[in-house]
Amino acid sequence: MVSGTFVEVAPPLRAREAGVVPASRESWWTRARRIAPPYLYLTPAVVLLVVWTYQPLAQTFVLSLHSWNLVPGTPMEEVGIANYERLLGTPELGRSVWRTVVVILGMLPFTVVIPVLVALLTRRVRGRAQGVYRALVFAPMLVAPVAGAAVWQWLLDPSAGAVNRVLGTDVNWLNTTGTAQLSIIVITGWHVAGFAVLVVTAGLTGINPDYAAAAQVDGASRSQVTRWITLPLLSPTLAFLVLMTVLLSAQWTFPLIDTLTQGGPVGSTTNIYYLLWEYGFRHHDAGLAAAAGVLFFAGFIVVAALLTRLAERLSHHDD
Amino acid sequence: MSPTTTTAPEAAVPERGQADVRTVPHRRRRRFRPRHPGVAFAAWAAAAVFFSPVLWMFLTGFKQESQASTDPPTFFFVPTLDQYRAILGRDFTPYFLNSVSASVFSTILVIILATPAAYALSIAKIPRWRDSLFFFISTRMMPAVAIILPLYIIAKNVGVLDNVTMLALVYTVMNLPIAVWMIRSFLVEVPKEVLEAARIDGATFGVEIRRVILPMIAPGLAATALICFIFAWNEFFFAVSLTATQAATVPVFLVGFITSEGLFWARLSAASTMAALPVIIAGWVAQKWLVRGLSLGAVK
């Protein structure tokens, strides 16, 4: 047992003091026991993610080179890059990519602009009022998107809906090509804004108040403090929100599109996410859906890499 | 379990120690009061507009069908529980139980898997932690729709299509990256001095985790768990793609409602309210930890 205690206690202490322990003085087993634990903590999570995301992605890639109608027993036919050619030849693809861009741009006010304004305003509200305010803004996030869709279907009803009544208009919001996309964006935005407010509030709380106090002592006005101290220090949070918006907007719209418009009218709300789902689960065209999935993922990786690089460059860190 | 419960009050003490955060900004923020009542009014009006659909949904659930779609809308009515009774009579319970199992099980699993992983990326920092963190986040960049077909095919072949366990696993995978990332940010905030002091006092690894680290990040863990629970509870895409009749969750139930009884607003509202209720309760209970937890450093 003496050697056991030596093995367990002494090397880590010395390792911490000296930085490294000479390799000659420890066996591979000691060394493994010193180095391995953190990797063991990581392993279950990593294995799960690899098995459940990267492995299916590899299968998606394989599937994209085949033609198959998803019916078990029917043969998968190898077709090379025919699916990609077919996909790129579809006019629908370009349109749905453009609609996805519109959705992302339309979501930014709800995920960045409004949350920053709300969080800055509620920062000055104190006590119980602050809690009530946060709860009001956060409430839509707690309502399931599908339930939210039901409520909004009612609010947007062309004859008795509250929106037409308040605006004094006579619009069939969800069944008109121009307004359907707008409705989807607003409803999705309504739904996720609460979460974004929470994120920004957390980001603001994390900012050291000493900076603002120091600037005030130097005579900075409130708007100057916001512009030159708060917002720059908030930039990592904002970068994170922009990235989330770009990557997840299309995903957020899915429940609403599926319940409210099914991609219509005349495909005007079919973004890339819904198009892909339709290929797979409506048209049972596994190859085409997989090809679109691969392209979609590749596009997102490029955009995400560009955005993170941009964010690193623009962000101010409070170190 | 007993060590955790005994350390809870002790944990509250350092938390209160941070409470000067509460008093100091109060003095400071006095000066920040909005000077224009107009700004305050606009802010409250915006919040009211935001909240009104939720409120309207809640109210409509207590109406009779004839009062629900009147023109102009009915504001004063005798509340009734008829709609709730009708929904409970419509096999709502299995969907509800499916949602509860999938969300609770996946949330527990996420926390169990994400905490050690986050520990390896923060306190027991592995050399290439930045790349590892990026790996976790990269799985979230993958649009769910790009991997749904293989998942569907695997589930079908293994025979777990329309199965709650399958759904819970998918939700675990879905929430794992965000949980690792959040918990890591809480662990990073644990002061090195505290850990060193504990080690000098002879704390073993287990004691260090249980009595030092866990109490300090408990609000953060609660916030993470709540976020994961909400995401899993409200999730629709996987639920609609991977389940049919056996494992369908509440959002899927609601969709059935919308298409089959789209004109019955009162019943739909009652169903929607019931669907939102567990999340609202969970959010209410965890609200205190949520803001404190997130402000521990989640998104810095």
XYZ file of C-alpha atoms in Angstrom:
619
model
C 0.000 0.000 0.000
C 2.973 2.269 0.535
C 3.753 2.339 -3.129
C 0.051 2.849 -3.786
C -0.053 6.074 -1.798
C 3.105 7.222 -3.454
C 1.607 6.654 -6.847
C -1.580 8.416 -6.004
C -0.455 11.491 -4.159
C 3.130 12.390 -4.742
C 3.452 12.626 -8.542
C 0.566 15.030 -9.070
C 1.934 17.376 -6.409
C 5.378 17.360 -7.904
C 3.903 17.676 -11.361
C 2.133 20.811 -10.311
C 5.287 22.290 -8.850
C 7.665 21.509 -11.626
C 5.248 21.690 -14.531
C 6.430 18.398 -16.014
C 7.701 15.239 -14.463
C 10.687 13.689 -16.225
C 9.358 10.816 -18.274
C 12.093 8.491 -17.097
C 10.921 8.666 -13.500
C 7.351 7.568 -14.012
C 5.966 4.450 -15.567
C 3.552 4.732 -18.476
C 0.792 3.725 -16.091
C 1.535 6.583 -13.683
C 1.761 8.915 -16.605
C -1.541 7.681 -17.998
C -3.208 8.136 -14.634
C -1.953 11.687 -14.461
C -2.963 12.688 -17.965
C -5.972 10.537 -18.753
C -8.722 11.709 -16.336
C -9.762 14.896 -18.165
C -10.025 12.938 -21.392
C -12.143 10.342 -19.644
C -14.513 13.083 -18.484
C -14.848 14.218 -22.085
C -15.256 10.805 -23.648
C -18.931 9.985 -22.988
C -20.140 13.323 -24.322
C -17.858 13.221 -27.341
C -18.747 9.637 -28.204
C -22.432 10.400 -27.981
C -22.095 13.432 -30.236
C -19.967 11.627 -32.795
C -22.308 8.660 -32.936
C -25.418 10.791 -33.146
C -24.368 13.707 -35.309
C -21.209 13.068 -37.307
C -21.987 9.478 -38.084
C -25.490 10.315 -39.410
C -23.892 13.147 -41.346
C -21.534 10.663 -43.000
C -24.541 8.540 -43.823
C -26.291 11.569 -45.253
C -23.308 12.003 -47.530
C -23.473 8.365 -48.635
C -27.197 8.673 -49.149
C -26.698 11.746 -51.305
C -24.874 9.601 -53.848
C -27.791 7.192 -54.126
C -31.301 7.196 -55.408
C -33.795 5.743 -52.962
C -37.461 6.236 -52.108
C -37.121 5.419 -48.393
C -39.214 2.274 -48.708
C -37.502 -0.553 -46.832
C -36.600 -3.421 -49.114
C -36.410 -1.378 -52.294
C -32.869 -1.227 -53.611
C -30.683 1.829 -53.249
C -29.269 2.729 -56.591
C -25.884 4.346 -56.845
C -26.138 7.444 -59.007
C -22.936 9.392 -58.332
C -23.431 13.121 -58.267
C -26.732 13.011 -60.159
C -28.634 14.157 -57.069
C -26.444 17.241 -56.756
C -26.923 18.055 -60.444
C -30.655 17.616 -60.097
C -30.676 19.765 -56.960
C -28.652 22.597 -58.471
C -30.923 22.480 -61.515
C -34.015 23.116 -59.403
C -35.107 26.767 -59.491
C -36.712 26.137 -56.106
C -33.264 25.814 -54.475
C -32.101 29.335 -55.279
C -35.426 30.796 -54.206
C -35.423 28.932 -50.911
C -31.850 30.018 -50.160
C -32.867 33.602 -50.805
C -35.905 33.184 -48.527
C -33.618 31.790 -45.839
C -31.456 34.900 -46.099
C -34.588 37.050 -45.797
C -35.651 35.127 -42.697
C -32.227 35.546 -41.069
C -32.112 39.272 -41.817
C -35.681 39.648 -40.619
C -34.873 37.851 -37.384
C -31.913 40.042 -36.432
C -34.074 42.896 -35.095
C -35.817 40.416 -32.799
C -32.697 38.616 -31.621
C -30.285 41.549 -31.371
C -31.792 45.046 -31.646
C -34.918 44.659 -29.517
C -33.223 42.525 -26.816
C -30.414 45.072 -26.411
C -32.920 47.927 -26.115
C -35.095 46.003 -23.670
C -32.163 44.838 -21.573
C -30.698 48.355 -21.409
C -34.062 49.787 -20.412
C -34.904 47.153 -17.803
C -31.478 47.576 -16.260
C -32.749 50.883 -14.917
C -35.951 49.410 -13.583
C -35.449 48.116 -10.086
C -36.975 45.604 -7.733
C -40.220 43.838 -8.392
C -40.975 45.801 -11.561
C -37.840 44.352 -13.127
C -38.939 40.800 -12.387
C -42.406 41.442 -13.789
C -40.966 43.035 -16.891
C -38.617 40.153 -17.540
C -41.406 37.641 -17.002
C -43.636 39.466 -19.519
C -40.970 39.473 -22.196
C -39.828 35.934 -21.449
C -43.335 34.424 -21.439
C -43.631 33.765 -25.219
C -40.484 31.634 -25.047
C -42.252 29.313 -22.621
C -45.178 28.782 -24.959
C -44.482 25.881 -27.302
C -43.961 27.177 -30.858
C -46.853 25.046 -32.004
C -49.120 26.580 -29.359
C -47.849 29.996 -30.336
C -48.723 29.168 -33.914
C -52.289 28.368 -32.852
C -52.687 31.692 -31.063
C -51.250 33.639 -33.939
C -53.416 31.836 -36.438
C -56.315 33.257 -34.503
C -54.809 36.741 -34.137
C -54.072 36.867 -37.877
C -57.467 35.587 -38.910
C -58.587 37.651 -41.918
C -62.134 38.260 -40.696
C -62.090 38.321 -36.887
C -58.355 38.546 -36.137
C -57.076 41.097 -33.658
C -54.183 42.216 -35.874
C -56.420 43.392 -38.698
C -58.664 45.091 -36.179
C -55.848 46.967 -34.456
C -54.151 47.982 -37.695
C -57.452 48.736 -39.395
C -56.432 46.576 -42.348
C -58.118 43.805 -44.273
C -55.238 41.458 -45.036
C -55.229 37.692 -45.270
C -51.815 37.571 -43.616
C -50.984 33.900 -43.887
C -52.428 33.326 -47.340
C -50.894 36.210 -49.242
C -47.483 35.714 -50.805
C -45.989 38.967 -49.519
C -47.265 38.886 -45.953
C -46.958 35.184 -45.165
C -43.162 35.357 -44.885
C -43.447 38.532 -42.798
C -45.916 36.829 -40.460
C -43.635 33.832 -40.007
C -40.695 36.116 -39.190
C -42.669 38.182 -36.684
C -44.100 35.141 -34.922
C -40.708 33.430 -34.723
C -39.183 36.688 -33.503
C -41.891 37.081 -30.887
C -41.078 33.613 -29.736
C -37.300 33.813 -29.398
C -36.874 37.457 -28.342
C -37.386 36.575 -24.675
C -34.455 34.188 -24.738
C -32.293 36.807 -26.415
C -33.293 39.368 -23.764
C -32.205 36.902 -21.108
C -28.862 36.371 -22.831
C -28.233 40.114 -23.169
C -29.294 40.721 -19.549
C -26.835 38.093 -18.415
C -24.153 39.673 -20.573
C -24.855 43.108 -19.063
C -24.731 41.746 -15.527
C -21.340 40.282 -16.307
C -19.890 43.694 -17.150
C -17.853 45.173 -14.351
C -19.721 48.314 -13.179
C -16.429 50.000 -12.256
C -15.799 50.975 -15.883
C -19.064 52.893 -16.156
C -18.534 54.442 -12.746
C -15.029 55.557 -13.691
C -16.266 57.065 -16.938
C -18.985 58.914 -15.080
C -16.483 60.345 -12.662
C -14.639 61.599 -15.727
C -17.846 63.311 -16.793
C -19.209 60.935 -19.427
C -22.921 61.214 -20.120
C -25.246 58.257 -19.904
C -25.423 57.781 -23.654
C -21.646 58.066 -23.925
C -21.222 55.339 -21.337
C -23.636 53.119 -23.258
C -22.016 53.791 -26.616
C -18.340 53.606 -25.674
C -18.265 51.244 -22.691
C -21.344 49.066 -22.367
C -21.854 48.118 -26.012
C -18.191 47.303 -26.737
C -18.015 45.133 -23.625
C -21.248 43.494 -24.705
C -19.859 42.637 -28.146
C -19.056 38.956 -27.402
C -22.680 38.476 -26.371
C -23.889 40.226 -29.509
C -21.604 38.126 -31.693
C -22.991 35.019 -30.078
C -26.562 36.147 -30.757
C -25.832 36.935 -34.395
C -24.250 33.525 -34.849
C -27.203 31.798 -33.217
C -29.592 33.743 -35.439
C -27.775 32.828 -38.614
C -27.473 29.160 -37.731
C -30.853 28.544 -36.145
C -33.373 30.947 -37.711
C -34.492 28.498 -40.370
C -34.794 25.810 -37.720
C -36.888 28.069 -35.472
C -39.350 28.772 -38.272
C -40.020 25.106 -38.926
C -42.874 24.487 -36.439
C -44.604 27.685 -37.534
C -44.287 26.991 -41.235
C -45.403 23.426 -40.777
C -48.522 24.395 -38.846
C -49.451 27.710 -40.425
C -48.488 27.762 -44.098
C -46.917 24.390 -45.041
C -44.450 26.376 -47.086
C -47.104 28.224 -49.042
C -48.777 30.193 -50.406
C -47.112 29.317 -53.723
C -43.968 28.316 -51.858
C -43.421 31.827 -50.537
C -42.463 30.621 -47.045
C -40.446 27.572 -48.145
C -36.954 28.268 -46.852
C -34.083 25.813 -47.289
C -34.876 24.022 -44.054
C -38.480 23.327 -44.957
C -37.571 22.475 -48.554
C -35.166 19.822 -47.337
C -37.718 18.344 -45.010
C -40.247 18.236 -47.818
C -37.830 16.401 -50.101
C -37.317 13.733 -47.467
C -40.631 13.345 -45.713
C -43.146 14.494 -48.342
C -41.604 13.409 -51.623
C -39.663 10.493 -50.088
C -36.702 11.407 -52.260
C -33.899 10.382 -49.909
C -31.083 11.124 -52.344
C -32.187 14.649 -53.133
C -32.874 15.456 -49.472
C -29.464 14.113 -48.466
C -27.698 16.075 -51.189
C -29.457 19.243 -50.053
C -28.525 18.423 -46.458
C -24.839 18.079 -47.327
C -24.809 21.375 -49.236
C -26.765 23.076 -46.466
C -24.305 21.897 -43.817
C -21.280 22.876 -45.891
C -22.736 26.338 -46.432
C -23.420 26.777 -42.726
C -19.936 25.685 -41.723
C -18.421 28.276 -44.067
C -20.736 31.027 -42.814
C -20.161 30.049 -39.183
C -16.392 30.006 -39.594
C -16.460 33.440 -41.250
C -18.711 34.827 -38.525
C -16.648 33.483 -35.625
C -13.499 34.888 -37.202
C -15.196 38.244 -37.697
C -16.510 38.174 -34.136
C -13.057 37.410 -32.719
C -11.705 40.424 -34.539
C -14.510 42.812 -33.577
C -15.122 41.688 -30.005
C -13.711 43.537 -27.038
C -12.921 41.241 -24.172
C -12.983 42.350 -20.595
C -9.816 40.739 -19.250
C -27.833 12.835 -1.658
C -27.280 13.959 1.937
C -23.945 15.731 1.309
C -25.599 17.865 -1.325
C -28.431 18.863 0.928
C -26.147 19.677 3.821
C -23.923 21.845 1.701
C -26.807 23.800 0.242
C -27.095 26.292 3.143
C -23.344 26.704 3.202
C -23.494 27.488 -0.469
C -25.977 30.217 0.215
C -23.438 32.043 2.345
C -20.875 32.795 -0.348
C -23.787 33.669 -2.618
C -24.919 36.246 -0.103
C -21.323 37.331 0.142
C -21.672 38.376 -3.458
C -24.791 40.253 -2.492
C -22.884 43.521 -2.371
C -23.503 43.213 -6.101
C -27.059 43.870 -5.038
C -26.477 46.914 -2.887
C -23.706 48.684 -4.733
C -25.365 48.840 -8.152
C -28.520 49.986 -6.417
C -26.844 53.128 -5.272
C -25.142 53.520 -8.607
C -28.221 52.919 -10.677
C -30.340 55.473 -8.852
C -28.762 58.009 -11.102
C -29.734 55.954 -14.147
C -33.495 56.324 -13.618
C -35.217 57.104 -16.902
C -35.830 60.799 -16.934
C -38.497 60.624 -19.594
C -41.733 59.028 -18.496
C -42.353 58.503 -22.202
C -39.521 55.984 -22.419
C -40.859 54.016 -19.482
C -44.340 54.097 -20.966
C -43.105 52.865 -24.350
C -41.144 50.073 -22.680
C -44.155 48.888 -20.722
C -46.441 49.188 -23.748
C -44.032 47.070 -25.784
C -43.962 44.422 -23.069
C -47.763 44.445 -22.955
C -47.982 43.921 -26.721
C -45.480 41.112 -26.347
C -47.405 39.445 -23.608
C -50.935 39.952 -24.949
C -51.045 36.838 -27.176
C -50.080 34.696 -24.189
C -52.678 36.363 -21.998
C -55.330 36.045 -24.674
C -54.537 32.365 -25.104
C -54.854 31.843 -21.362
C -58.187 33.684 -21.155
C -59.707 32.029 -24.198
C -59.087 28.617 -22.692
C -61.680 29.414 -20.028
C -64.378 30.513 -22.454
C -67.224 28.685 -24.071
C -66.684 28.023 -27.742
C -69.429 30.518 -28.629
C -67.653 33.296 -26.715
C -64.227 32.542 -28.131
C -64.659 33.790 -31.662
C -67.124 36.611 -31.247
C -66.724 39.820 -33.154
C -65.893 42.108 -31.276
C -64.058 39.870 -28.797
C -65.618 39.072 -25.457
C -63.691 40.426 -22.498
C -66.120 39.626 -19.699
C -67.353 36.073 -19.322
C -68.036 33.396 -16.768
C -64.949 31.168 -16.738
C -65.532 27.500 -17.437
C -63.381 24.405 -17.245
C -65.322 22.674 -20.031
C -62.476 22.937 -22.520
C -59.978 21.438 -20.112
C -62.327 18.569 -19.405
C -62.792 17.950 -23.103
C -59.012 17.843 -23.684
C -58.357 15.484 -20.818
C -61.058 13.304 -22.283
C -59.196 13.287 -25.573
C -56.197 11.187 -24.510
C -54.056 14.144 -23.638
C -52.370 12.219 -20.824
C -50.179 9.822 -22.873
C -48.779 12.704 -24.915
C -48.161 14.624 -21.743
C -46.361 11.699 -20.114
C -44.258 11.197 -23.245
C -43.227 14.849 -23.103
C -42.409 14.597 -19.408
C -40.288 11.441 -19.820
C -38.432 12.668 -22.871
C -37.705 16.116 -21.392
C -36.837 15.046 -17.845
C -34.767 12.045 -18.861
C -32.821 13.974 -21.481
C -32.234 16.922 -19.130
C -30.807 14.663 -16.414
C -28.635 12.868 -18.943
C -27.405 16.138 -20.405
C -26.309 17.461 -17.014
C -24.610 14.164 -16.110
C -22.695 14.080 -19.391
C -22.006 17.777 -19.792
C -20.645 18.541 -16.316
C -17.563 16.271 -16.499
C -16.940 17.344 -20.071
C -17.137 21.006 -19.084
C -14.813 20.259 -16.144
C -12.241 18.852 -18.555
C -12.486 22.034 -20.615
C -12.173 24.437 -17.699
C -10.670 23.390 -14.357
C -8.837 20.266 -15.493
C -7.972 22.047 -18.683
C -6.834 19.688 -21.415
C -4.187 21.139 -23.774
C -6.471 21.565 -26.763
C -9.601 22.663 -24.916
C -10.384 25.384 -27.434
C -10.602 22.877 -30.280
C -12.685 20.546 -28.146
C -15.091 23.325 -27.299
C -15.351 24.155 -30.970
C -16.101 20.506 -31.663
C -19.054 20.645 -29.283
C -20.385 23.844 -30.807
C -19.822 22.556 -34.335
C -22.351 19.780 -33.780
C -24.903 22.516 -33.163
C -24.058 24.125 -36.509
C -25.300 21.014 -38.184
C -28.869 21.659 -39.238
C -31.038 18.981 -37.662
C -32.726 18.527 -40.989
C -29.429 17.413 -42.569
C -29.168 14.378 -40.296
C -32.818 13.558 -39.832
C -32.978 10.997 -42.642
C -30.188 8.722 -41.334
C -31.593 9.030 -37.822
C -34.977 8.042 -39.150
C -33.541 5.100 -41.071
C -31.430 3.883 -38.139
C -34.370 4.178 -35.776
C -36.510 2.268 -38.221
C -33.954 -0.507 -38.662
C -33.250 -0.865 -34.957
C -36.962 -0.745 -34.234
C -36.933 2.339 -32.005
C -38.908 4.580 -34.293
C -41.799 6.101 -32.349
C -40.022 5.391 -29.058
C -39.657 7.787 -26.117
C -36.154 6.570 -25.210
C -35.003 7.316 -28.732
C -36.513 10.787 -28.534
C -34.895 11.429 -25.137
C -31.509 10.431 -26.569
C -31.968 12.737 -29.541
C -32.844 15.600 -27.187
C -29.784 14.805 -25.109
C -27.599 15.111 -28.180
C -29.425 18.269 -29.212
C -28.871 20.002 -25.846
C -25.453 18.610 -24.961
C -23.341 21.223 -26.795
C -25.198 24.178 -25.321
C -25.011 22.601 -21.840
C -21.260 21.944 -22.086
C -20.737 25.484 -23.217
C -22.885 26.986 -20.435
C -21.511 24.823 -17.611
C -17.968 25.497 -18.771
C -18.554 29.214 -18.440
C -19.710 28.693 -14.831
C -16.716 26.516 -13.970
C -14.327 29.080 -15.395
C -15.656 31.546 -12.829
C -14.720 29.299 -9.889
C -11.687 31.078 -8.373
C -8.439 29.114 -8.527
C -7.586 30.232 -4.982
C -10.631 28.455 -3.571
C -9.632 25.184 -5.238
C -6.039 25.495 -4.095
C -7.146 26.231 -0.542
C -9.346 23.147 -0.570
C -6.457 21.016 -1.831
C -4.093 22.369 0.790
C -6.684 21.536 3.436
C -6.476 17.981 2.185
C -9.691 17.780 0.205
C -9.790 14.695 -1.979
C -11.049 14.928 -5.527
C -14.531 13.787 -4.509
C -14.765 16.300 -1.677
C -13.475 19.052 -3.922
C -16.214 18.329 -6.445
C -19.041 17.815 -3.967
C -18.327 20.432 -1.331
C -16.522 23.141 -3.267
C -17.354 23.125 -6.959
C -20.914 21.858 -7.074
C -22.283 24.304 -4.477
C -20.634 27.179 -6.342
C -22.038 26.296 -9.736
C -25.410 25.025 -8.498
C -27.377 28.061 -9.755
C -25.630 27.694 -13.090
C -26.504 24.015 -13.288
C -30.107 24.839 -12.465
C -30.211 27.469 -15.191
C -28.677 25.060 -17.685
C -31.112 22.318 -16.746
C -34.047 24.676 -17.122
C -32.923 25.857 -20.560
C -32.443 22.258 -21.685
C -35.831 21.295 -20.281
C -37.567 24.143 -22.108
C -35.852 23.297 -25.387
C -36.739 19.628 -25.082
C -40.298 20.291 -23.983
C -41.037 22.634 -26.869
C -39.124 20.675 -29.485
C -41.190 19.882 -32.522
C -39.009 18.918 -35.466
C -37.612 15.638 -34.131
C -40.882 14.804 -32.430
C -42.868 15.112 -35.617
C -40.274 13.290 -37.704
C -39.408 10.401 -35.392
C -42.680 9.626 -33.618
C -46.136 8.579 -34.723
C -48.665 7.352 -32.200
C -46.768 5.730 -29.331
C -44.171 8.332 -28.435
C -45.750 11.529 -29.773
C -45.247 14.522 -27.494
C -47.479 17.449 -26.585
C -46.439 19.678 -29.519
C -47.413 16.867 -31.892
C -50.729 16.550 -30.069
C -51.304 20.277 -30.534
C -50.695 20.054 -34.257
C -53.310 17.349 -34.520
C -55.611 19.794 -32.805
C -54.847 22.641 -35.130
C -55.558 20.712 -38.278
C -58.552 18.736 -37.106
C -60.282 21.322 -34.936
C -58.808 24.530 -36.246
C -61.964 26.499 -35.626
C -62.414 25.563 -31.994
C -60.405 28.394 -30.547
C -61.371 27.904 -26.935
C -60.374 24.255 -26.887
C -57.169 24.965 -28.764
C -56.288 27.698 -26.286
C -56.930 25.414 -23.354
C -54.723 22.740 -24.927
C -51.985 25.276 -25.615
C -52.159 26.576 -22.053
C -51.851 23.090 -20.678
C -48.910 22.450 -22.973
C -47.155 25.546 -21.682
C -47.966 24.977 -18.025
C -45.072 22.662 -16.998
C -42.521 24.981 -18.560
C -44.078 27.998 -16.892
C -44.022 26.241 -13.531
C -40.439 25.111 -14.058
C -39.487 28.608 -15.151
C -41.235 30.164 -12.175
C -39.501 27.854 -9.730
C -36.095 28.315 -11.319
C -36.459 32.007 -12.216
C -34.289 33.127 -9.315
C -31.486 30.761 -10.295
C -31.951 31.416 -13.966
C -30.948 35.070 -13.928
C -28.293 34.569 -11.250
C -27.043 31.436 -12.981
C -26.838 33.045 -16.388
C -25.155 36.129 -15.006
C -22.470 33.960 -13.405
C -20.775 34.309 -16.734
C -22.632 32.285 -19.297
C -22.290 34.540 -22.257
C -19.242 36.586 -21.629
